[in-house]
XYZ file of N, CA and C in Angstrom:
657
model
N 9.328 7.178 -65.307
C 8.315 7.374 -64.287
C 9.821 9.048 -63.521
N 8.761 9.969 -63.784
C 9.119 11.726 -63.244
C 10.358 10.874 -61.619
N 11.051 11.640 -61.473
C 11.919 11.576 -60.329
C 10.763 11.552 -58.470
N 9.984 12.584 -59.380
C 9.387 13.873 -57.957
C 8.511 12.329 -57.772
N 7.502 11.575 -58.928
C 6.957 10.302 -58.210
C 7.897 9.208 -57.955
N 8.721 8.694 -57.699
C 9.675 7.894 -57.656
C 9.702 8.053 -56.090
N 10.051 9.424 -55.395
C 9.934 9.853 -53.935
C 8.789 9.691 -53.389
N 7.606 10.004 -54.412
C 6.252 9.561 -53.334
C 6.275 8.368 -53.588
N 6.525 8.073 -54.015
C 5.991 6.424 -53.890
C 7.199 5.839 -52.479
N 8.218 5.919 -53.005
C 9.249 5.381 -51.767
C 8.689 5.632 -50.489
N 8.484 7.098 -50.337
C 7.827 8.002 -49.226
C 6.439 6.954 -48.471
N 5.794 6.994 -49.469
C 5.155 6.042 -49.024
C 5.137 4.501 -49.155
N 5.476 4.031 -49.386
C 6.177 2.708 -48.760
C 6.660 2.551 -47.837
N 7.688 3.731 -47.267
C 8.557 3.826 -45.928
C 7.186 3.573 -45.241
N 5.976 4.128 -45.217
C 4.708 5.113 -44.308
C 4.478 3.680 -44.058
N 3.847 2.752 -45.031
C 3.261 1.576 -45.210
C 4.014 0.237 -43.901
N 5.640 0.455 -44.414
C 6.393 -0.457 -43.602
C 6.144 -0.038 -42.064
N 5.678 1.483 -41.691
C 6.083 1.641 -40.719
C 4.806 0.994 -39.586
N 3.550 1.288 -40.485
C 1.966 0.746 -39.895
C 2.018 -0.683 -40.173
N 2.921 -1.415 -40.943
C 2.697 -2.685 -40.499
C 3.566 -3.511 -39.301
N 4.887 -2.552 -39.478
C 5.445 -2.902 -38.229
C 4.916 -2.715 -36.905
N 4.086 -1.504 -37.147
C 2.943 -1.098 -35.587
C 2.537 -2.394 -35.356
N 1.530 -2.362 -36.533
C 0.290 -3.846 -36.213
C 0.898 -4.718 -35.719
N 2.168 -4.801 -36.222
C 2.725 -6.634 -35.641
C 3.392 -6.430 -34.590
N 3.921 -5.549 -34.178
C 3.905 -5.550 -33.019
C 3.390 -5.655 -31.520
N 2.171 -4.985 -32.353
C 1.072 -4.914 -31.163
C 0.527 -6.254 -31.092
N 0.618 -7.316 -32.165
C -0.553 -8.104 -31.966
C 0.898 -9.155 -31.448
N 1.698 -9.053 -31.189
C 3.054 -9.749 -30.697
C 2.867 -9.504 -29.118
N 2.814 -7.995 -28.975
C 2.418 -7.691 -27.689
C 1.747 -8.759 -26.709
N 0.048 -8.365 -27.371
C -1.109 -9.184 -27.027
C -0.839 -10.634 -26.707
N -0.318 -11.499 -27.567
C 0.391 -12.694 -27.367
C 0.774 -12.963 -26.521
N 1.997 -12.110 -26.241
C 2.903 -12.124 -25.272
C 2.372 -12.037 -23.891
N 1.448 -11.540 -23.836
C 0.566 -11.115 -22.678
C -0.375 -11.885 -22.112
N -0.650 -12.346 -23.199
C -1.705 -13.411 -23.222
C -1.396 -14.951 -22.919
N -0.480 -15.022 -23.347
C 0.590 -16.570 -22.860
C 0.813 -16.145 -21.274
N 1.261 -15.643 -20.780
C 1.758 -14.787 -19.571
C 0.705 -15.229 -18.462
N -0.571 -14.543 -19.036
C -1.689 -14.381 -18.463
C -2.042 -16.139 -17.654
N -2.243 -16.628 -18.858
C -2.480 -17.974 -19.061
C -1.747 -19.305 -17.908
N 0.049 -18.419 -18.495
C 0.686 -19.711 -17.454
C 0.365 -19.337 -16.085
N -0.227 -17.999 -15.642
C -0.363 -17.289 -14.464
C -1.390 -18.423 -13.803
N -2.407 -18.129 -14.545
C -3.971 -18.956 -14.302
C -3.833 -20.537 -14.244
N -2.811 -20.594 -14.966
C -2.663 -22.024 -14.576
C -1.880 -22.877 -13.453
N -0.855 -21.984 -13.406
C -0.187 -21.851 -12.156
C -1.316 -21.889 -10.639
N -2.040 -20.799 -10.705
C -2.882 -20.954 -9.662
C -3.789 -22.159 -9.741
N -4.512 -22.390 -10.945
C -5.201 -23.532 -10.683
C -5.141 -24.732 -10.347
N -4.145 -24.803 -11.423
C -2.956 -26.347 -10.307
C -2.676 -26.388 -9.246
N -1.954 -25.194 -8.534
C -1.542 -25.816 -7.226
C -3.021 -25.236 -6.451
N -4.006 -24.895 -7.028
C -5.278 -24.908 -6.110
C -6.014 -26.571 -6.036
N -5.467 -27.586 -6.873
C -6.305 -28.202 -6.796
C -5.154 -29.415 -6.551
N -3.991 -28.687 -6.517
C -3.029 -30.052 -5.658
C -3.319 -29.811 -4.521
N -3.949 -28.674 -3.432
C -3.722 -28.464 -2.548
C -5.330 -28.980 -2.047
N -6.197 -28.818 -2.332
C -7.777 -29.206 -2.268
C -7.857 -30.489 -2.469
N -6.789 -31.368 -3.282
C -6.844 -32.956 -3.067
C -5.376 -33.649 -2.609
N -4.871 -32.748 -1.311
C -3.582 -32.994 -1.161
C -2.661 -33.882 -1.338
N -2.096 -33.296 -2.329
C -1.128 -33.883 -3.065
C 0.183 -32.859 -2.745
N 1.347 -33.268 -2.466
C 2.323 -33.179 -1.499
C 2.757 -32.224 -3.309
N 3.162 -31.421 -3.123
C 4.533 -30.792 -3.829
C 6.064 -30.875 -3.782
N 6.056 -32.109 -4.527
C 7.687 -32.283 -3.599
C 8.598 -32.825 -4.876
N 9.543 -32.581 -4.435
C 11.076 -32.783 -5.782
C 10.421 -34.033 -7.061
N 10.220 -35.082 -6.081
C 9.838 -35.755 -7.287
C 8.613 -35.939 -7.945
N 7.600 -35.519 -7.501
C 5.993 -35.517 -7.815
C 5.944 -34.199 -8.622
N 6.563 -33.341 -8.660
C 6.575 -32.127 -9.054
C 7.284 -31.513 -10.403
N 8.501 -32.309 -10.844
C 9.215 -32.218 -11.750
C 9.903 -30.851 -10.701
N 10.720 -31.290 -9.735
C 11.536 -30.408 -8.856
C 12.988 -30.093 -9.874
N 13.324 -30.175 -10.969
C 14.610 -29.271 -11.481
C 14.268 -28.869 -12.214
N 13.989 -27.873 -12.594
C 13.547 -26.644 -13.636
C 14.518 -26.502 -14.143
N 15.218 -26.870 -15.567
C 16.526 -26.724 -15.810
C 16.489 -25.098 -16.510
N 15.341 -25.079 -17.295
C 15.449 -24.067 -18.522
C 15.291 -22.391 -16.773
N 15.320 -22.723 -15.730
C 15.188 -21.927 -14.655
C 16.750 -21.810 -14.152
N 17.050 -23.167 -13.418
C 18.326 -23.733 -13.218
C 18.028 -23.346 -11.241
N 17.236 -23.927 -11.086
C 16.769 -23.839 -9.796
C 16.062 -25.136 -9.544
N 16.291 -25.484 -8.258
C 15.763 -26.813 -7.791
C 14.184 -26.293 -7.082
N 13.252 -27.013 -7.177
C 11.987 -26.501 -5.796
C 11.942 -27.358 -4.931
N 11.996 -27.780 -3.911
C 11.664 -28.352 -2.596
C 10.331 -28.108 -2.507
N 9.721 -29.239 -1.975
C 8.625 -28.990 -1.655
C 7.739 -28.976 0.256
N 7.306 -29.769 0.673
C 6.064 -29.833 1.612
C 7.393 -29.906 3.219
N 8.638 -30.686 2.682
C 9.703 -31.146 4.092
C 10.246 -30.536 3.850
N 10.309 -29.400 4.684
C 11.869 -28.390 4.499
C 12.847 -28.613 5.454
N 13.758 -28.423 5.641
C 15.442 -28.973 6.107
C 15.683 -27.594 6.275
N 16.182 -27.641 7.561
C 16.696 -26.316 8.678
C 18.284 -27.292 8.805
N 19.322 -26.060 8.475
C 20.402 -25.629 9.222
C 21.036 -25.336 9.558
N 21.847 -25.417 10.631
C 22.627 -24.007 11.857
C 23.999 -23.544 11.110
N 24.076 -22.308 10.893
C 25.016 -21.650 10.362
C 25.234 -20.630 11.304
N 26.596 -19.743 11.279
C 27.305 -18.447 11.883
C 28.516 -18.397 10.883
N 27.591 -17.544 9.715
C 28.592 -16.857 9.011
C 27.947 -15.169 8.557
N 28.742 -14.460 8.932
C 28.425 -13.378 7.903
C 27.388 -12.811 7.277
N 26.254 -12.233 7.112
C 25.270 -12.006 5.883
C 25.832 -10.521 4.977
N 26.143 -11.303 4.373
C 26.900 -10.442 2.758
C 26.014 -9.094 2.468
N 26.216 -8.542 2.213
C 25.359 -7.092 2.478
C 24.716 -7.078 1.064
N 23.624 -6.299 0.517
C 23.576 -6.101 -0.661
C 22.432 -4.843 -0.576
N 21.847 -4.609 -2.197
C 21.065 -3.489 -2.274
C 20.390 -3.592 -3.080
N 18.959 -4.256 -3.530
C 18.671 -4.513 -4.500
C 16.909 -3.218 -4.254
N 16.444 -3.008 -5.585
C 15.355 -2.206 -5.321
C 14.090 -3.019 -5.560
N 12.946 -2.552 -5.019
C 11.488 -3.264 -4.505
C 10.912 -2.647 -5.240
N 9.158 -3.513 -5.856
C 8.684 -3.053 -6.279
C 8.206 -1.476 -6.427
N 7.998 -0.567 -5.777
C 8.636 0.793 -6.100
C 9.204 1.554 -6.232
N 10.703 1.159 -6.625
C 11.627 1.232 -7.280
C 12.883 2.151 -6.291
N 12.437 1.464 -5.184
C 12.886 2.599 -4.230
C 13.602 1.294 -3.810
N 15.397 1.691 -3.252
C 16.869 0.711 -2.751
C 16.139 0.286 -2.098
N 16.372 -0.943 -1.326
C 16.580 -1.181 -0.298
C 17.439 -1.932 0.246
N 18.548 -1.673 1.583
C 19.614 -2.545 1.609
C 19.936 -2.971 3.067
N 20.559 -4.965 3.074
C 20.345 -5.386 4.554
C 20.474 -5.024 5.215
N 21.617 -4.015 5.275
C 22.801 -3.149 6.291
C 21.185 -1.940 7.138
N 20.708 -1.647 6.588
C 19.511 -0.819 6.660
C 18.592 -1.518 8.176
N 18.919 -2.867 8.208
C 18.125 -3.406 9.248
C 18.869 -4.072 10.300
N 20.007 -3.532 10.251
C 20.753 -4.161 11.621
C 20.626 -3.986 13.023
N 20.595 -4.651 13.686
C 19.702 -4.325 14.954
C 18.584 -4.453 14.696
N 18.060 -6.159 14.098
C 16.955 -6.605 13.603
C 16.951 -8.039 13.398
N 15.883 -8.713 14.102
C 15.519 -9.954 12.688
C 15.156 -10.073 11.624
N 15.598 -10.403 10.828
C 15.692 -10.343 9.605
C 15.436 -12.089 9.241
N 14.348 -12.303 8.441
C 14.078 -12.945 7.234
C 14.356 -12.749 6.086
N 15.264 -13.333 5.274
C 15.454 -13.762 4.036
C 15.157 -14.914 3.113
N 13.963 -14.559 2.576
C 12.935 -15.522 1.798
C 13.889 -15.627 0.324
N 14.033 -16.485 -0.920
C 14.863 -16.497 -1.666
C 13.622 -17.248 -2.757
N 12.763 -16.767 -3.867
C 11.873 -17.093 -4.395
C 11.179 -16.705 -5.487
N 10.628 -17.721 -6.235
C 9.574 -17.004 -8.193
C 8.509 -17.182 -7.791
N 7.743 -16.573 -8.689
C 6.407 -16.954 -8.937
C 5.974 -18.313 -9.272
N 6.829 -18.266 -10.227
C 6.610 -19.931 -10.871
C 7.156 -21.689 -10.060
N 6.724 -20.959 -8.933
C 7.404 -22.297 -7.984
C 6.471 -22.460 -7.127
N 5.793 -23.270 -7.007
C 4.349 -23.920 -6.625
C 4.938 -23.723 -5.032
N 5.951 -24.686 -4.067
C 6.393 -24.480 -2.889
C 6.517 -23.329 -2.458
N 7.195 -21.995 -3.109
C 6.782 -20.583 -3.055
C 5.571 -20.113 -2.860
N 4.873 -20.586 -3.729
C 3.352 -19.914 -3.441
C 2.878 -20.835 -2.365
N 2.686 -21.672 -1.795
C 3.041 -22.502 -0.736
C 2.315 -21.647 0.262
N 3.741 -21.302 0.604
C 4.039 -20.319 1.627
C 3.646 -18.967 1.987
N 3.729 -18.162 1.009
C 3.270 -17.115 1.289
C 1.871 -16.661 1.759
N 1.147 -16.901 2.310
C 0.009 -16.551 3.183
C 0.320 -16.550 4.981
N 1.275 -17.923 4.873
C 1.889 -17.793 6.004
C 3.051 -16.512 6.861
N 3.817 -16.695 5.648
C 4.524 -15.041 5.741
C 3.932 -13.904 5.824
N 2.458 -14.115 4.876
C 2.250 -12.400 5.243
C 1.492 -12.919 6.456
N 0.922 -13.434 7.081
C 0.126 -13.337 8.328
C 1.081 -13.593 9.543
N 2.465 -13.803 9.166
C 3.329 -13.848 9.831
C 3.625 -12.166 10.302
N 3.787 -11.615 9.053
C 3.793 -10.250 8.726
C 3.234 -9.269 9.890
N 1.552 -9.556 9.147
C 0.630 -9.010 9.717
C 0.545 -8.878 11.662
N 0.853 -9.634 12.164
C 0.102 -9.973 13.482
C 1.957 -10.245 14.455
N 3.184 -10.839 13.716
C 3.836 -10.294 14.592
C 4.928 -9.154 14.122
N 5.556 -9.156 12.959
C 6.671 -8.323 12.287
C 6.794 -6.784 12.726
N 5.955 -6.188 13.024
C 5.930 -4.697 13.165
C 6.312 -4.681 15.022
N 5.621 -4.999 15.936
C 5.751 -4.987 17.106
C 6.841 -6.128 17.541
N 7.342 -6.647 16.841
C 8.584 -7.796 17.895
C 9.645 -7.453 16.851
N 9.669 -6.468 15.780
C 10.932 -5.868 15.169
C 11.630 -6.619 14.249
N 10.773 -7.599 13.284
C 11.333 -8.639 12.950
C 11.208 -8.031 11.308
N 12.094 -8.255 10.126
C 11.581 -7.786 8.834
C 12.060 -9.043 8.201
N 10.811 -9.292 7.174
C 11.176 -10.147 5.832
C 11.329 -9.633 4.663
N 12.153 -9.834 3.968
C 12.342 -9.527 2.460
C 12.581 -10.252 2.004
N 11.504 -10.557 1.106
C 11.075 -11.441 -0.542
C 11.984 -11.468 -1.230
N 13.567 -11.823 -1.366
C 14.097 -11.583 -2.756
C 14.147 -12.593 -3.622
N 13.151 -11.904 -4.923
C 12.558 -12.490 -6.031
C 14.103 -12.968 -6.985
N 13.854 -14.212 -7.999
C 14.700 -14.582 -8.722
C 14.112 -13.841 -9.972
N 13.844 -12.228 -10.155
C 13.960 -12.008 -11.052
C 14.721 -12.470 -12.523
N 15.762 -12.760 -12.467
C 16.362 -13.234 -13.837
C 15.494 -14.551 -14.867
N 14.755 -14.849 -13.554
C 14.322 -16.246 -13.984
C 13.266 -15.751 -14.274
N 12.179 -15.196 -13.661
C 10.823 -14.312 -13.757
C 10.084 -13.815 -15.826
N 9.411 -14.116 -16.171
C 8.898 -14.107 -17.594
C 9.023 -12.360 -17.636
N 8.332 -11.161 -16.401
C 8.521 -10.276 -16.507
C 8.401 -9.670 -14.688
N 9.126 -8.259 -14.819
C 8.495 -7.799 -13.883
C 7.615 -7.451 -13.225
N 6.437 -7.569 -14.413
C 5.021 -7.377 -13.848
C 4.142 -8.425 -13.834
N 4.949 -9.114 -14.260
C 4.107 -10.717 -13.096
C 4.482 -10.782 -12.262
N 5.520 -10.247 -11.275
C 6.448 -10.229 -9.836
C 4.933 -9.217 -8.941
N 4.521 -8.033 -9.965
C 4.178 -7.086 -9.103
C 2.190 -8.044 -9.170
N 1.999 -8.541 -10.248
C 1.006 -9.284 -10.343
C 0.501 -10.207 -8.994
N 1.432 -10.758 -9.371
C 1.514 -11.787 -8.024
C 1.683 -11.366 -6.199
N 2.523 -10.200 -6.376
C 1.852 -9.040 -5.327
C 0.769 -8.798 -5.154
N -0.252 -8.574 -6.312
C -1.585 -7.976 -5.711
C -2.823 -8.866 -5.578
N -2.160 -10.211 -6.472
C -2.959 -11.291 -6.231
C -3.166 -11.946 -4.685
N -1.077 -12.125 -4.080
C -1.598 -12.705 -2.730
C -1.626 -11.311 -1.795
N -1.748 -9.581 -2.436
C -2.010 -9.176 -0.911
C -0.806 -9.052 -0.338
N 0.805 -9.188 -0.699
C 1.597 -9.170 0.355
C 2.013 -7.685 0.697
N 2.252 -7.415 1.512
C 2.328 -6.017 1.876
C 4.236 -5.822 2.582
N 4.875 -6.864 2.681
C 6.092 -6.946 2.978
C 7.165 -6.560 1.904
N 8.695 -6.825 1.922
C 9.202 -5.549 0.476
C 9.729 -6.968 0.022
N 9.130 -6.641 -1.328
C 9.531 -7.835 -2.171
C 10.367 -7.129 -3.403
N 11.942 -7.167 -3.131
C 13.339 -7.079 -3.452
C 13.329 -8.069 -4.902
N 13.835 -7.224 -5.622
C 14.356 -7.749 -7.630
C 15.672 -8.280 -7.390
N 15.566 -8.807 -7.538
C 16.856 -9.469 -7.809
C 17.616 -10.031 -9.461
N 17.073 -8.832 -10.104
C 16.994 -8.630 -11.679
C 18.553 -9.449 -12.436
N 19.305 -9.310 -11.818
C 20.993 -10.158 -12.309
C 21.159 -11.187 -11.825
N 20.416 -11.046 -10.776
C 21.003 -13.118 -9.769
C 22.092 -12.647 -9.524
N 22.438 -11.492 -8.832
C 23.928 -11.276 -8.154
C 23.917 -11.793 -6.892
N 21.918 -11.633 -6.528
C 22.347 -11.718 -4.764
C 21.930 -13.092 -4.374
N 20.992 -14.231 -5.016
C 20.994 -15.151 -5.559
C 22.294 -16.177 -5.132
N 23.140 -15.769 -6.282
C 24.573 -16.090 -6.425
C 25.574 -16.019 -5.141
N 25.392 -15.048 -4.873
C 26.353 -14.513 -3.802
C 26.160 -15.287 -2.254
N 24.972 -15.064 -2.145
C 24.210 -16.565 -1.089
C 24.322 -18.074 -1.488
N 24.553 -17.738 -2.578
C 24.584 -20.110 -3.111
C 23.214 -20.530 -3.102
N 22.369 -19.922 -3.506
C 20.811 -20.517 -3.152
C 20.702 -21.423 -4.671
N 20.590 -21.868 -4.387
C 20.170 -23.054 -5.422
C 19.123 -24.133 -5.447
N 18.037 -23.727 -4.226
C 17.004 -24.559 -4.594
C 15.910 -23.702 -4.015
N 14.855 -23.501 -4.434
C 13.345 -22.767 -3.750
C 12.635 -23.309 -3.704
N 11.856 -22.787 -2.609
C 12.739 -21.407 -2.176
C 13.348 -21.735 -0.878
N 14.017 -21.119 -0.511
C 15.571 -20.621 0.357
C 15.064 -20.008 1.045
N 15.420 -19.736 2.577
C 15.396 -18.560 3.537
C 16.272 -19.138 4.936
N 16.490 -17.571 5.289
C 17.070 -17.661 6.028
C 17.091 -16.685 6.749
N 17.527 -17.497 8.188
C 17.373 -16.109 9.439
C 18.412 -15.548 10.450
N 18.368 -14.078 9.960
C 19.834 -13.065 10.322
C 19.648 -12.631 11.855
N 20.399 -12.245 12.366
C 20.139 -11.609 13.590
C 20.606 -10.499 13.773
N 20.494 -9.668 14.748
C 20.324 -8.558 15.312
C 21.538 -8.347 14.626
N 23.029 -8.934 14.798
C 24.290 -8.661 14.375
C 24.600 -8.726 13.425
N 23.523 -9.422 12.347
C 23.619 -9.623 11.486
C 24.734 -10.779 10.584
N 24.517 -11.752 11.336
C 24.767 -13.094 11.196
C 23.651 -14.057 10.778
N 24.216 -14.466 9.936
C 23.329 -16.164 9.419
C 23.034 -17.248 10.340
N 21.970 -17.293 11.011
C 21.925 -18.226 11.915
C 21.989 -19.750 11.433
N 20.592 -19.573 10.805
C 19.695 -20.452 10.060
C 19.684 -20.597 8.855
N 19.283 -21.747 7.684
C 19.073 -21.789 6.639
C 18.223 -23.122 6.299
N 16.641 -22.325 5.536
C 15.589 -23.184 6.036
C 15.559 -23.430 4.001
N 15.596 -24.559 3.672
C 15.673 -24.889 2.671
C 14.224 -25.692 2.425
N 13.274 -24.741 1.980
C 11.781 -25.485 1.623
C 10.861 -24.228 2.315
N 9.471 -24.593 1.873
C 8.648 -23.507 2.359
C 8.278 -23.732 3.874
N 8.855 -22.291 4.949
C 8.289 -22.325 5.812
C 6.885 -21.841 6.291
N 6.476 -22.816 8.089
C 4.997 -22.256 8.209
C 5.403 -21.434 9.038
N 4.166 -20.940 9.392
C 3.609 -20.060 10.163
C 4.067 -20.374 11.410
N 4.006 -21.556 12.005
C 5.605 -22.173 13.395
C 6.335 -21.970 13.503
N 7.201 -22.353 12.192
C 8.335 -22.060 12.351
C 8.756 -20.749 12.262
N 8.054 -19.846 12.010
C 8.455 -18.624 11.621
C 8.351 -17.973 13.223
N 7.008 -18.565 13.815
C 7.043 -17.848 15.742
C 8.215 -18.516 15.927
N 8.169 -19.655 15.993
C 9.639 -20.451 17.077
C 10.544 -20.134 16.533
N 10.926 -19.393 15.303
C 12.551 -18.966 14.728
C 12.952 -17.383 14.448
N 11.417 -16.874 15.291
C 11.584 -15.095 14.952
C 10.982 -14.555 15.905
N 10.590 -15.445 16.808
C 10.146 -14.934 18.290
C 10.589 -14.688 19.105
């Protein structure tokens, strides 16, 4: 075969391989997005069913320890611990890519809530936090910072979709590397910390918070 035809054939094969790779990549992306969507829809559906049936979402009945993610999920009953330690400062990006530092809010009461989209008790407490934020946070000078365990999420888009679905307007911060959760020794989701105006952690709440608890602890 003449050298010119060999070069043309090789070039054609390279183009064909590129087309096949592009098609395969797009197909994989479609399946990944479909799987992510089905997981999200399944979480919402299963949680709605549990709520309607009055089924408690707790450690024993919901498979509390998710070994693939490394965090325990606690349910309806919450445990409060009194503390008095300085809150380690941190800086994380929010869903808009803006940097947010904890120390920026010194002089205000702050609720740091550690959570994840795949954690049913975390889903349970979101409406209460949003209602508190809408009705009390601004006029009382209280800040809610929802620190997401992003290193254990399927994607950042899953977190963004969660925020849209639940209409969350308080800051969601992305702990992409898991450093903040590690620094705060968070082993259970959800976990909330109440920080006073001086930057001192005064209470730790293991489990979902309620509107009543937020009013009692923060106002």
